[in-house]
mmCIF file of C-alpha atoms and ligand atoms in Angstrom:
data_model
loop_
_atom_site.group_PDB
_atom_site.id
_atom_site.type_symbol
_atom_site.label_atom_id
_atom_site.label_comp_id
_atom_site.label_asym_id
_atom_site.label_seq_id
_atom_site.Cartn_x
_atom_site.Cartn_y
_atom_site.Cartn_z
ATOM 1 C CA MET L 447 113.275 87.852 29.018
ATOM 2 C CA THR L 448 109.853 88.029 30.549
ATOM 3 C CA THR L 449 108.335 91.372 30.625
ATOM 4 C CA SER L 450 106.895 92.564 33.931
ATOM 5 C CA CYS L 451 103.678 94.582 34.210
ATOM 6 C CA ARG L 452 105.447 97.733 35.283
ATOM 7 C CA GLY L 453 103.504 100.365 37.234
ATOM 8 C CA THR L 454 100.651 98.205 38.417
ATOM 9 C CA LEU L 455 100.598 96.196 41.680
ATOM 10 C CA ALA L 456 100.620 93.048 39.624
ATOM 11 C CA TYR L 457 104.421 93.145 39.347
ATOM 12 C CA THR L 458 105.692 89.743 39.607
ATOM 13 C CA VAL L 459 109.316 88.806 39.690
ATOM 14 C CA PRO L 460 110.591 87.500 36.306
ATOM 15 C CA LYS L 461 112.654 84.425 35.937
ATOM 16 C CA LEU L 462 116.097 85.500 34.714
ATOM 17 C CA THR L 463 117.382 83.725 31.624
ATOM 18 C CA ASP L 464 119.944 86.281 30.639
ATOM 19 C CA TYR L 465 122.531 86.687 33.338
ATOM 20 C CA SER L 466 124.603 89.511 31.439
ATOM 21 C CA ALA L 467 125.283 92.601 33.338
ATOM 22 C CA ALA L 468 123.041 94.693 31.277
ATOM 23 C CA ALA L 469 120.142 92.253 31.674
ATOM 24 C CA LEU L 470 120.737 92.179 35.421
ATOM 25 C CA GLU L 471 120.916 96.061 35.681
ATOM 26 C CA LYS L 472 117.575 96.172 33.787
ATOM 27 C CA ALA L 473 115.651 93.696 35.910
ATOM 28 C CA ALA L 474 116.847 95.237 39.084
ATOM 29 C CA GLY L 475 116.008 98.797 37.794
ATOM 30 C CA GLU L 476 112.531 97.609 37.154
ATOM 31 C CA LEU L 477 112.122 96.031 40.444
ATOM 32 C CA LEU L 478 113.371 99.152 42.429
ATOM 33 C CA SER L 479 111.080 101.557 40.532
ATOM 34 C CA VAL L 480 108.134 99.238 41.470
ATOM 35 C CA LEU L 481 109.429 99.316 45.072
ATOM 36 C CA LYS L 482 109.508 103.184 44.990
ATOM 37 C CA GLU L 483 106.080 103.347 43.446
ATOM 38 C CA GLU L 484 104.540 101.075 45.945
ATOM 39 C CA ALA L 485 106.236 102.656 48.932
ATOM 40 C CA ASP L 486 104.686 105.951 47.904
ATOM 41 C CA LYS L 487 101.290 104.523 48.353
ATOM 42 C CA SER L 488 101.825 102.467 51.489
ATOM 43 C CA TRP L 489 102.210 104.897 54.355
ATOM 44 C CA LYS L 490 98.760 106.382 54.916
ATOM 45 C CA SER L 491 97.196 103.434 56.730
ATOM 46 C CA GLU L 492 98.513 100.657 58.809
ATOM 47 C CA THR L 493 96.864 97.967 56.615
ATOM 48 C CA ASP L 494 98.485 99.333 53.434
ATOM 49 C CA TRP L 495 101.769 99.503 55.147
ATOM 50 C CA LYS L 496 101.394 95.828 56.392
ATOM 51 C CA THR L 497 100.358 94.669 53.004
ATOM 52 C CA PHE L 498 103.353 96.354 51.457
ATOM 53 C CA ARG L 499 105.797 95.013 54.151
ATOM 54 C CA ASP L 500 104.536 91.397 53.718
ATOM 55 C CA ARG L 501 104.589 91.645 49.878
ATOM 56 C CA TRP L 502 108.237 92.531 49.853
ATOM 57 C CA LEU L 503 109.583 90.832 53.014
ATOM 58 C CA SER L 504 107.456 87.765 53.651
ATOM 59 C CA ARG L 505 109.748 84.726 53.837
ATOM 60 C CA LYS L 506 107.366 82.475 52.034
ATOM 61 C CA ASN L 507 106.465 84.284 48.763
ATOM 62 C CA GLY L 508 107.829 87.800 49.377
ATOM 63 C CA ILE L 509 109.530 89.559 46.458
ATOM 64 C CA LEU L 510 112.922 89.322 48.041
ATOM 65 C CA THR L 511 112.575 85.592 48.587
ATOM 66 C CA LEU L 512 111.526 85.130 44.946
ATOM 67 C CA VAL L 513 114.399 87.242 43.846
ATOM 68 C CA ASN L 514 116.640 84.913 45.701
ATOM 69 C CA ASP L 515 115.003 81.803 44.206
ATOM 70 C CA LEU L 516 114.664 83.036 40.632
ATOM 71 C CA TRP L 517 117.770 85.073 40.254
ATOM 72 C CA LEU L 518 120.522 83.963 42.569
ATOM 73 C CA LYS L 519 119.852 80.265 42.909
ATOM 74 C CA THR L 520 119.451 79.754 39.254
ATOM 75 C CA ALA L 521 122.474 81.825 38.269
ATOM 76 C CA PRO L 522 125.365 79.971 36.360
ATOM 77 C CA LYS L 523 128.580 79.615 38.448
ATOM 78 C CA GLU L 524 130.296 82.393 36.588
ATOM 79 C CA ALA L 525 127.528 84.985 37.193
ATOM 80 C CA LYS L 526 126.792 84.067 40.858
ATOM 81 C CA ARG L 527 129.105 86.708 42.277
ATOM 82 C CA ALA L 528 127.611 89.624 40.275
ATOM 83 C CA VAL L 529 124.099 88.411 40.903
ATOM 84 C CA GLY L 530 124.708 87.976 44.541
ATOM 85 C CA GLN L 531 126.015 91.493 44.899
ATOM 86 C CA LYS L 532 122.972 92.880 43.089
ATOM 87 C CA VAL L 533 120.564 90.873 45.139
ATOM 88 C CA ASN L 534 122.175 92.199 48.295
ATOM 89 C CA GLU L 535 121.807 95.747 47.068
ATOM 90 C CA ILE L 536 118.145 95.230 46.268
ATOM 91 C CA LYS L 537 117.733 93.562 49.922
ATOM 92 C CA LEU L 538 118.973 96.704 51.608
ATOM 93 C CA GLU L 539 116.848 99.041 49.357
ATOM 94 C CA VAL L 540 113.738 96.933 50.219
ATOM 95 C CA GLU L 541 114.552 96.991 53.951
ATOM 96 C CA HIS L 542 115.136 100.678 53.888
ATOM 97 C CA ALA L 543 111.940 101.370 52.101
ATOM 98 C CA VAL L 544 109.889 99.294 54.512
ATOM 99 C CA GLU L 545 111.461 101.035 57.587
ATOM 100 C CA MET L 546 110.945 104.482 56.128
ATOM 101 C CA THR L 547 107.376 103.955 55.224
ATOM 102 C CA GLU L 548 106.753 102.450 58.714
ATOM 103 C CA GLY L 549 108.173 105.803 60.284
ATOM 104 C CA LEU L 550 105.933 107.932 57.944
ATOM 105 C CA GLN L 551 103.048 105.783 58.770
ATOM 106 C CA LEU L 552 103.372 106.005 62.536
ATOM 107 C CA GLU L 553 103.835 109.745 62.376
ATOM 108 C CA TRP L 554 100.909 110.023 60.216
ATOM 109 C CA ALA L 555 98.748 108.056 62.525
ATOM 110 C CA THR L 556 99.683 110.163 65.506
ATOM 111 C CA THR L 557 99.448 113.604 63.923
ATOM 112 C CA SER L 558 96.546 113.101 61.530
ATOM 113 C CA GLN L 559 94.125 111.769 64.173
ATOM 114 C CA PRO L 560 93.888 114.661 66.586
ATOM 115 C CA ALA L 561 93.666 117.100 63.658
ATOM 116 C CA SER L 562 90.580 115.445 62.453
ATOM 117 C CA THR L 563 88.846 115.349 65.845
ATOM 118 C CA ALA L 564 90.027 118.890 66.705
ATOM 119 C CA ASP L 565 87.298 120.214 64.323
ATOM 120 C CA SER L 566 84.551 118.595 66.427
ATOM 121 C CA VAL L 567 85.879 119.659 70.007
ATOM 122 C CA ASP L 568 83.053 121.157 71.899
ATOM 123 C CA ILE L 569 84.758 123.469 74.267
ATOM 124 C CA SER L 570 81.552 123.978 76.410
ATOM 125 C CA LEU L 571 81.680 120.316 77.453
ATOM 126 C CA PRO L 572 83.217 119.443 80.863
ATOM 127 C CA GLY L 573 86.962 118.273 80.486
ATOM 128 C CA VAL L 574 88.220 114.766 81.128
ATOM 129 C CA ARG L 575 88.336 114.083 84.816
ATOM 130 C CA ARG L 576 91.582 112.558 85.969
ATOM 131 C CA PRO L 577 91.008 110.272 88.952
ATOM 132 C CA ILE L 578 92.924 111.383 91.983
ATOM 133 C CA GLY L 579 94.378 108.592 94.176
ATOM 134 C CA ALA L 580 93.419 108.362 97.765
ATOM 135 C CA GLU L 581 95.560 107.626 100.707
ATOM 136 C CA HIS L 582 95.970 104.037 101.331
ATOM 137 C CA PRO L 583 94.015 102.994 104.381
ATOM 138 C CA VAL L 584 97.197 101.425 105.957
ATOM 139 C CA MET L 585 99.273 104.565 105.604
ATOM 140 C CA LYS L 586 96.343 106.648 106.941
ATOM 141 C CA THR L 587 96.156 104.576 109.958
ATOM 142 C CA TRP L 588 100.005 104.583 110.332
ATOM 143 C CA ARG L 589 99.889 108.425 110.164
ATOM 144 C CA GLU L 590 97.086 108.642 112.642
ATOM 145 C CA ILE L 591 98.923 106.490 115.186
ATOM 146 C CA VAL L 592 102.056 108.343 114.836
ATOM 147 C CA SER L 593 100.435 111.657 115.223
ATOM 148 C CA VAL L 594 98.649 110.670 118.499
ATOM 149 C CA PHE L 595 102.067 109.861 120.040
ATOM 150 C CA GLN L 596 103.646 113.053 118.468
ATOM 151 C CA LYS L 597 101.056 115.125 120.342
ATOM 152 C CA LEU L 598 102.410 113.398 123.492
ATOM 153 C CA GLY L 599 105.929 114.487 122.852
ATOM 154 C CA TYR L 600 107.260 111.345 121.110
ATOM 155 C CA SER L 601 109.702 111.663 118.233
ATOM 156 C CA VAL L 602 109.758 109.328 115.213
ATOM 157 C CA ALA L 603 112.761 106.828 114.684
ATOM 158 C CA GLU L 604 113.183 104.393 111.906
ATOM 159 C CA GLY L 605 115.457 101.513 111.267
ATOM 160 C CA PRO L 606 116.503 99.080 108.371
ATOM 161 C CA VAL L 607 114.117 96.237 107.111
ATOM 162 C CA VAL L 608 117.028 94.087 106.606
ATOM 163 C CA GLU L 609 118.394 93.538 109.926
ATOM 164 C CA THR L 610 121.059 91.604 111.697
ATOM 165 C CA ASP L 611 120.315 88.605 114.050
ATOM 166 C CA TYR L 612 121.845 90.707 116.838
ATOM 167 C CA TYR L 613 119.401 93.490 116.646
ATOM 168 C CA ASN L 614 116.237 91.411 115.744
ATOM 169 C CA PHE L 615 116.813 88.644 118.349
ATOM 170 C CA GLU L 616 119.861 88.578 120.529
ATOM 171 C CA ALA L 617 119.865 92.109 121.987
ATOM 172 C CA LEU L 618 116.133 91.785 122.529
ATOM 173 C CA ASN L 619 116.755 88.909 124.891
ATOM 174 C CA PHE L 620 116.121 85.990 122.453
ATOM 175 C CA PRO L 621 119.174 83.859 123.098
ATOM 176 C CA PRO L 622 120.567 81.782 120.192
ATOM 177 C CA ASN L 623 118.464 78.702 119.535
ATOM 178 C CA HIS L 624 115.860 79.807 122.100
ATOM 179 C CA PRO L 625 112.472 78.493 121.147
ATOM 180 C CA ALA L 626 110.866 82.043 121.402
ATOM 181 C CA ARG L 627 112.576 82.572 117.971
ATOM 182 C CA ASP L 628 110.174 80.154 116.381
ATOM 183 C CA THR L 629 107.190 82.402 117.061
ATOM 184 C CA GLN L 630 108.785 84.908 114.655
ATOM 185 C CA ASP L 631 110.186 82.871 111.869
ATOM 186 C CA THR L 632 111.295 84.955 108.740
ATOM 187 C CA LEU L 633 113.231 85.004 105.618
ATOM 188 C CA PHE L 634 117.035 84.752 106.162
ATOM 189 C CA ILE L 635 119.434 86.147 103.526
ATOM 190 C CA ALA L 636 121.240 83.077 101.929
ATOM 191 C CA GLY L 637 124.859 82.328 101.863
ATOM 192 C CA GLN L 638 125.783 83.523 105.250
ATOM 193 C CA GLN L 639 126.913 80.446 106.980
ATOM 194 C CA SER L 640 130.497 81.790 107.247
ATOM 195 C CA LYS L 641 129.530 84.745 109.490
ATOM 196 C CA PRO L 642 128.948 84.513 113.165
ATOM 197 C CA GLN L 643 125.364 84.227 113.965
ATOM 198 C CA ARG L 644 124.790 87.680 115.370
ATOM 199 C CA GLU L 645 125.992 89.258 112.034
ATOM 200 C CA ARG L 646 123.685 87.131 109.779
ATOM 201 C CA LEU L 647 121.043 89.185 107.818
ATOM 202 C CA LEU L 648 117.335 88.665 107.886
ATOM 203 C CA LEU L 649 114.260 90.538 107.221
ATOM 204 C CA ARG L 650 113.202 91.999 110.464
ATOM 205 C CA THR L 651 110.138 90.298 112.170
ATOM 206 C CA HIS L 652 109.210 93.253 114.371
ATOM 207 C CA THR L 653 110.146 97.179 114.890
ATOM 208 C CA SER L 654 111.528 96.232 118.177
ATOM 209 C CA PRO L 655 115.299 96.104 116.999
ATOM 210 C CA VAL L 656 114.959 99.877 116.485
ATOM 211 C CA GLN L 657 114.705 100.142 120.280
ATOM 212 C CA ILE L 658 118.190 99.042 120.569
ATOM 213 C CA ARG L 659 119.457 100.952 117.670
ATOM 214 C CA THR L 660 117.883 104.223 119.108
ATOM 215 C CA MET L 661 119.293 103.576 122.581
ATOM 216 C CA GLU L 662 122.756 102.971 121.174
ATOM 217 C CA LYS L 663 122.591 106.480 119.576
ATOM 218 C CA MET L 664 120.445 108.424 122.141
ATOM 219 C CA ARG L 665 120.979 108.694 125.868
ATOM 220 C CA PRO L 666 117.994 108.629 128.304
ATOM 221 C CA PRO L 667 115.409 109.925 128.707
ATOM 222 C CA ILE L 668 113.709 108.959 125.306
ATOM 223 C CA ARG L 669 110.261 108.754 124.055
ATOM 224 C CA ILE L 670 109.974 107.454 120.514
ATOM 225 C CA VAL L 671 107.622 105.827 118.059
ATOM 226 C CA ILE L 672 108.939 103.579 115.367
ATOM 227 C CA PRO L 673 106.919 102.872 112.263
ATOM 228 C CA GLY L 674 108.043 100.312 109.700
ATOM 229 C CA THR L 675 107.580 97.410 107.435
ATOM 230 C CA VAL L 676 108.218 93.822 108.934
ATOM 231 C CA HIS L 677 108.245 90.284 107.562
ATOM 232 C CA ARG L 678 107.233 86.827 108.955
ATOM 233 C CA ASN L 679 107.028 83.471 107.499
ATOM 234 C CA ASP L 680 103.112 83.493 107.396
ATOM 235 C CA PRO L 681 101.380 82.477 104.243
ATOM 236 C CA PRO L 682 98.791 85.192 103.119
ATOM 237 C CA ASP L 683 95.183 84.718 104.360
ATOM 238 C CA ALA L 684 92.343 86.878 105.623
ATOM 239 C CA SER L 685 94.371 87.929 108.726
ATOM 240 C CA HIS L 686 97.988 87.248 107.783
ATOM 241 C CA SER L 687 100.529 88.561 105.396
ATOM 242 C CA PRO L 688 104.157 87.742 105.025
ATOM 243 C CA MET L 689 104.814 91.569 104.850
ATOM 244 C CA PHE L 690 102.906 93.943 107.275
ATOM 245 C CA HIS L 691 103.385 97.225 109.151
ATOM 246 C CA GLN L 692 104.076 97.861 112.803
ATOM 247 C CA ILE L 693 104.371 100.953 115.115
ATOM 248 C CA GLU L 694 106.650 100.466 118.032
ATOM 249 C CA GLY L 695 106.776 102.734 121.144
ATOM 250 C CA LEU L 696 109.537 103.136 123.647
ATOM 251 C CA ALA L 697 109.803 105.423 126.791
ATOM 252 C CA VAL L 698 112.701 105.269 128.983
ATOM 253 C CA ASP L 699 113.453 107.614 131.933
ATOM 254 C CA THR L 700 113.884 107.352 135.707
ATOM 255 C CA ASN L 701 110.883 105.952 137.644
ATOM 256 C CA ILE L 702 108.825 104.911 134.521
ATOM 257 C CA THR L 703 106.175 102.549 135.865
ATOM 258 C CA PHE L 704 103.500 100.170 134.618
ATOM 259 C CA GLY L 705 100.893 102.852 135.498
ATOM 260 C CA ASP L 706 102.551 105.157 132.914
ATOM 261 C CA LEU L 707 102.328 102.527 130.254
ATOM 262 C CA LYS L 708 98.570 101.961 131.070
ATOM 263 C CA GLY L 709 97.755 105.722 131.119
ATOM 264 C CA THR L 710 99.599 106.355 127.871
ATOM 265 C CA LEU L 711 97.941 103.482 125.874
ATOM 266 C CA ASP L 712 94.540 104.233 127.318
ATOM 267 C CA HIS L 713 94.822 107.811 126.090
ATOM 268 C CA ALA L 714 96.189 106.678 122.649
ATOM 269 C CA MET L 715 93.375 104.018 122.234
ATOM 270 C CA LYS L 716 90.738 106.673 123.082
ATOM 271 C CA ALA L 717 92.331 109.087 120.652
ATOM 272 C CA LEU L 718 92.321 106.427 117.827
ATOM 273 C CA PHE L 719 89.040 104.665 118.460
ATOM 274 C CA GLY L 720 86.757 107.294 120.344
ATOM 275 C CA SER L 721 86.639 108.273 123.885
ATOM 276 C CA SER L 722 84.017 105.593 124.868
ATOM 277 C CA VAL L 723 86.560 102.929 124.302
ATOM 278 C CA LYS L 724 87.760 101.018 127.363
ATOM 279 C CA THR L 725 91.154 99.290 127.659
ATOM 280 C CA HIS L 726 92.049 96.122 129.475
ATOM 281 C CA PHE L 727 95.400 94.385 130.009
ATOM 282 C CA ARG L 728 96.102 90.716 130.130
ATOM 283 C CA PRO L 729 99.388 89.022 131.199
ATOM 284 C CA SER L 730 101.424 87.792 128.167
ATOM 285 C CA PHE L 731 105.052 87.012 127.312
ATOM 286 C CA PHE L 732 107.723 88.642 125.232
ATOM 287 C CA PRO L 733 111.441 88.003 125.872
ATOM 288 C CA PHE L 734 112.318 91.765 125.868
ATOM 289 C CA THR L 735 109.678 93.029 128.295
ATOM 290 C CA GLU L 736 108.983 91.979 131.923
ATOM 291 C CA PRO L 737 106.212 91.884 132.831
ATOM 292 C CA SER L 738 104.465 91.792 129.425
ATOM 293 C CA ALA L 739 100.880 92.315 128.516
ATOM 294 C CA GLU L 740 98.399 92.236 125.588
ATOM 295 C CA LEU L 741 96.175 95.224 125.382
ATOM 296 C CA TYR L 742 92.570 94.768 124.607
ATOM 297 C CA VAL L 743 90.014 97.399 123.774
ATOM 298 C CA THR L 744 86.161 97.052 123.873
ATOM 299 C CA CYS L 745 85.088 96.147 120.503
ATOM 300 C CA PHE L 746 84.231 99.345 118.616
ATOM 301 C CA ILE L 747 82.010 97.407 116.240
ATOM 302 C CA CYS L 748 79.563 96.076 118.837
ATOM 303 C CA GLY L 749 80.559 98.390 121.703
ATOM 304 C CA GLY L 750 81.468 95.555 123.937
ATOM 305 C CA SER L 751 78.233 93.640 123.842
ATOM 306 C CA GLY L 752 79.498 90.906 121.654
ATOM 307 C CA LYS L 753 76.407 91.091 119.509
ATOM 308 C CA ARG L 754 75.306 93.035 116.469
ATOM 309 C CA GLY L 755 71.483 93.172 116.673
ATOM 310 C CA ALA L 756 70.478 89.558 116.872
ATOM 311 C CA ASP L 757 73.765 88.443 115.161
ATOM 312 C CA PRO L 758 77.061 87.512 116.838
ATOM 313 C CA CYS L 759 79.827 90.143 116.474
ATOM 314 C CA ARG L 760 82.479 88.555 114.202
ATOM 315 C CA PRO L 761 85.514 90.902 114.754
ATOM 316 C CA CYS L 762 85.548 90.243 118.561
ATOM 317 C CA LYS L 763 84.359 86.678 118.305
ATOM 318 C CA GLN L 764 81.462 87.628 120.536
ATOM 319 C CA THR L 765 83.855 88.464 123.388
ATOM 320 C CA GLY L 766 83.234 92.278 123.257
ATOM 321 C CA TRP L 767 87.141 92.706 123.367
ATOM 322 C CA ILE L 768 89.639 93.077 120.734
ATOM 323 C CA GLU L 769 93.337 92.592 121.116
ATOM 324 C CA VAL L 770 95.259 95.356 119.685
ATOM 325 C CA LEU L 771 98.873 95.272 120.783
ATOM 326 C CA GLY L 772 101.714 93.670 122.817
ATOM 327 C CA CYS L 773 103.443 95.654 125.524
ATOM 328 C CA GLY L 774 105.479 95.600 128.785
ATOM 329 C CA MET L 775 108.113 97.037 130.965
ATOM 330 C CA VAL L 776 111.554 96.988 129.106
ATOM 331 C CA ASP L 777 113.360 93.829 130.463
ATOM 332 C CA PRO L 778 116.673 94.701 132.435
ATOM 333 C CA ASN L 779 118.432 92.217 130.261
ATOM 334 C CA VAL L 780 117.762 94.490 127.268
ATOM 335 C CA PHE L 781 119.157 97.576 129.072
ATOM 336 C CA GLU L 782 122.397 95.447 129.597
ATOM 337 C CA PHE L 783 123.048 95.673 126.016
ATOM 338 C CA VAL L 784 123.004 99.367 125.901
ATOM 339 C CA LYS L 785 124.270 99.934 129.374
ATOM 340 C CA ASP L 786 127.417 101.845 128.307
ATOM 341 C CA ASN L 787 125.019 104.739 126.833
ATOM 342 C CA GLY L 788 123.473 105.418 130.084
ATOM 343 C CA TYR L 789 120.918 102.744 130.309
ATOM 344 C CA ASP L 790 121.940 101.213 133.778
ATOM 345 C CA PRO L 791 119.028 98.924 134.547
ATOM 346 C CA ARG L 792 119.435 99.873 138.307
ATOM 347 C CA LYS L 793 118.861 103.587 137.455
ATOM 348 C CA VAL L 794 116.416 103.737 134.487
ATOM 349 C CA SER L 795 113.169 101.930 133.640
ATOM 350 C CA GLY L 796 110.950 102.120 130.645
ATOM 351 C CA PHE L 797 107.890 100.651 128.742
ATOM 352 C CA ALA L 798 107.600 99.399 125.139
ATOM 353 C CA PHE L 799 104.655 98.469 122.963
ATOM 354 C CA GLY L 800 104.151 97.317 119.420
ATOM 355 C CA MET L 801 101.026 97.309 117.223
ATOM 356 C CA GLY L 802 100.007 95.935 113.799
ATOM 357 C CA VAL L 803 98.936 98.858 111.683
ATOM 358 C CA ASP L 804 97.288 96.690 109.173
ATOM 359 C CA ARG L 805 95.260 94.897 111.678
ATOM 360 C CA LEU L 806 94.226 98.224 113.241
ATOM 361 C CA ALA L 807 93.282 99.485 109.776
ATOM 362 C CA LEU L 808 91.220 96.267 109.230
ATOM 363 C CA LEU L 809 89.320 96.792 112.466
ATOM 364 C CA LYS L 810 88.848 100.490 112.004
ATOM 365 C CA TYR L 811 87.505 100.414 108.602
ATOM 366 C CA GLY L 812 85.508 97.005 109.051
ATOM 367 C CA VAL L 813 87.431 95.286 106.234
ATOM 368 C CA ASP L 814 86.933 91.524 106.336
ATOM 369 C CA ASP L 815 90.119 90.510 104.380
ATOM 370 C CA LEU L 816 93.544 91.683 104.905
ATOM 371 C CA GLN L 817 94.706 90.864 101.426
ATOM 372 C CA TYR L 818 92.573 93.679 99.980
ATOM 373 C CA PHE L 819 95.264 96.032 101.519
ATOM 374 C CA PHE L 820 97.900 94.517 99.191
ATOM 375 C CA GLN L 821 96.181 93.990 95.856
ATOM 376 C CA GLY L 822 96.137 97.598 94.745
ATOM 377 C CA ASP L 823 92.663 97.228 93.387
ATOM 378 C CA VAL L 824 91.354 100.656 92.615
ATOM 379 C CA ARG L 825 87.704 99.728 93.304
ATOM 380 C CA PHE L 826 88.647 98.913 96.824
ATOM 381 C CA LEU L 827 91.011 101.866 97.440
ATOM 382 C CA GLN L 828 88.603 104.382 96.136
ATOM 383 C CA GLN L 829 86.242 103.796 98.913
ATOM 384 C CA PHE L 830 88.903 105.547 101.300
ATOM 385 C CA GLY L 831 89.117 108.637 99.151
HETATM 386 N N1 LIG Z 2242 107.596 93.096 119.058
HETATM 387 C C1 LIG Z 2242 106.476 92.439 119.483
HETATM 388 C C2 LIG Z 2242 105.768 91.674 118.334
HETATM 389 O O1 LIG Z 2242 105.991 91.967 117.143
HETATM 390 C C3 LIG Z 2242 105.386 93.483 120.057
HETATM 391 C C4 LIG Z 2242 105.919 94.144 121.257
HETATM 392 C C5 LIG Z 2242 106.705 95.330 121.217
HETATM 393 C C6 LIG Z 2242 105.729 93.651 122.526
HETATM 394 C C7 LIG Z 2242 107.146 95.962 122.281
HETATM 395 C C8 LIG Z 2242 106.312 94.223 123.644
HETATM 396 C C9 LIG Z 2242 106.907 95.456 123.486
HETATM 397 O O2 LIG Z 2242 105.093 90.813 118.577
#
């Protein structure tokens, strides 16, 4: 039988010619003692460990593969069983050794490194600064708007983002199949064809459904603001996003007039954008308010002139006015849906408004692309810290 060069890394798997139990035992014994020797040397560096692993386990020319080829495959029929068993034992030993040394190697790598640098720590140097996050500009604007209304005595209400057709459309006076629904296309939850239309689920397109939900729970008078996330079928671009944020307002009492709406919103805009801002209402349409309006404020970038020096003012498209929200007097048809909770349209009146938080943040901070708000790029967000 071939002799192996025991004790050096030059060990090569010998060809077996004698398949007696004794010869097999001897060959296996030699191999395992080489395994032990090499394992002992392989755990202090990752490269050594990898060389060790490949030398024993590599499918191509690893020692285990050679043992298989040179001992088992060549074994005469009558010895196959015994050789097979021995080869299996060897396999388990090798795998175990590789696993153990990997553990030792990893432990060594983590515990030895700090120990070696610990000697050189200069405690008079400043520590490692951990960057502190900054409040996201959209959330900051969200909070500011909510607090303006809280100071006026409004409470905060919230509602579900996954909403039924009833609350998102029907109870807000968008009849089934009415074209006004097209202006607020959204994602519908799949597989609901068997449900009646009003129970079908969708991602809410505005925070207005919470008007109904709140009026179902609370009797008049109410004054609430409703911040939340909404979705629309709008591909993302510099001024659109399929997901954005809104803040809704609702005030219902006896004798609420359009004058109250104007006064409240004029005050809120001055609180948000500065006292020199002027407001301006233009007629509009929403199914759930009548009359409806869009609120414009004088452009706080150019102060209403439409110009920035010699250049045209882009945010207001040179008009000097910026549209900030939709609003109106609650439509009596909406009250009909919650009449039983004290909202008799002949006795109460109210106003509602809804604004896009992201758009206001965009204008307030002079950001030129809405997408920055959603990308989570720290370089962008840091500027608001
Ligand atoms: N819900 C409307 C929208 O998303 C805004 C709005 C709210 C208009 C309340 C009037 C009253 O466009």
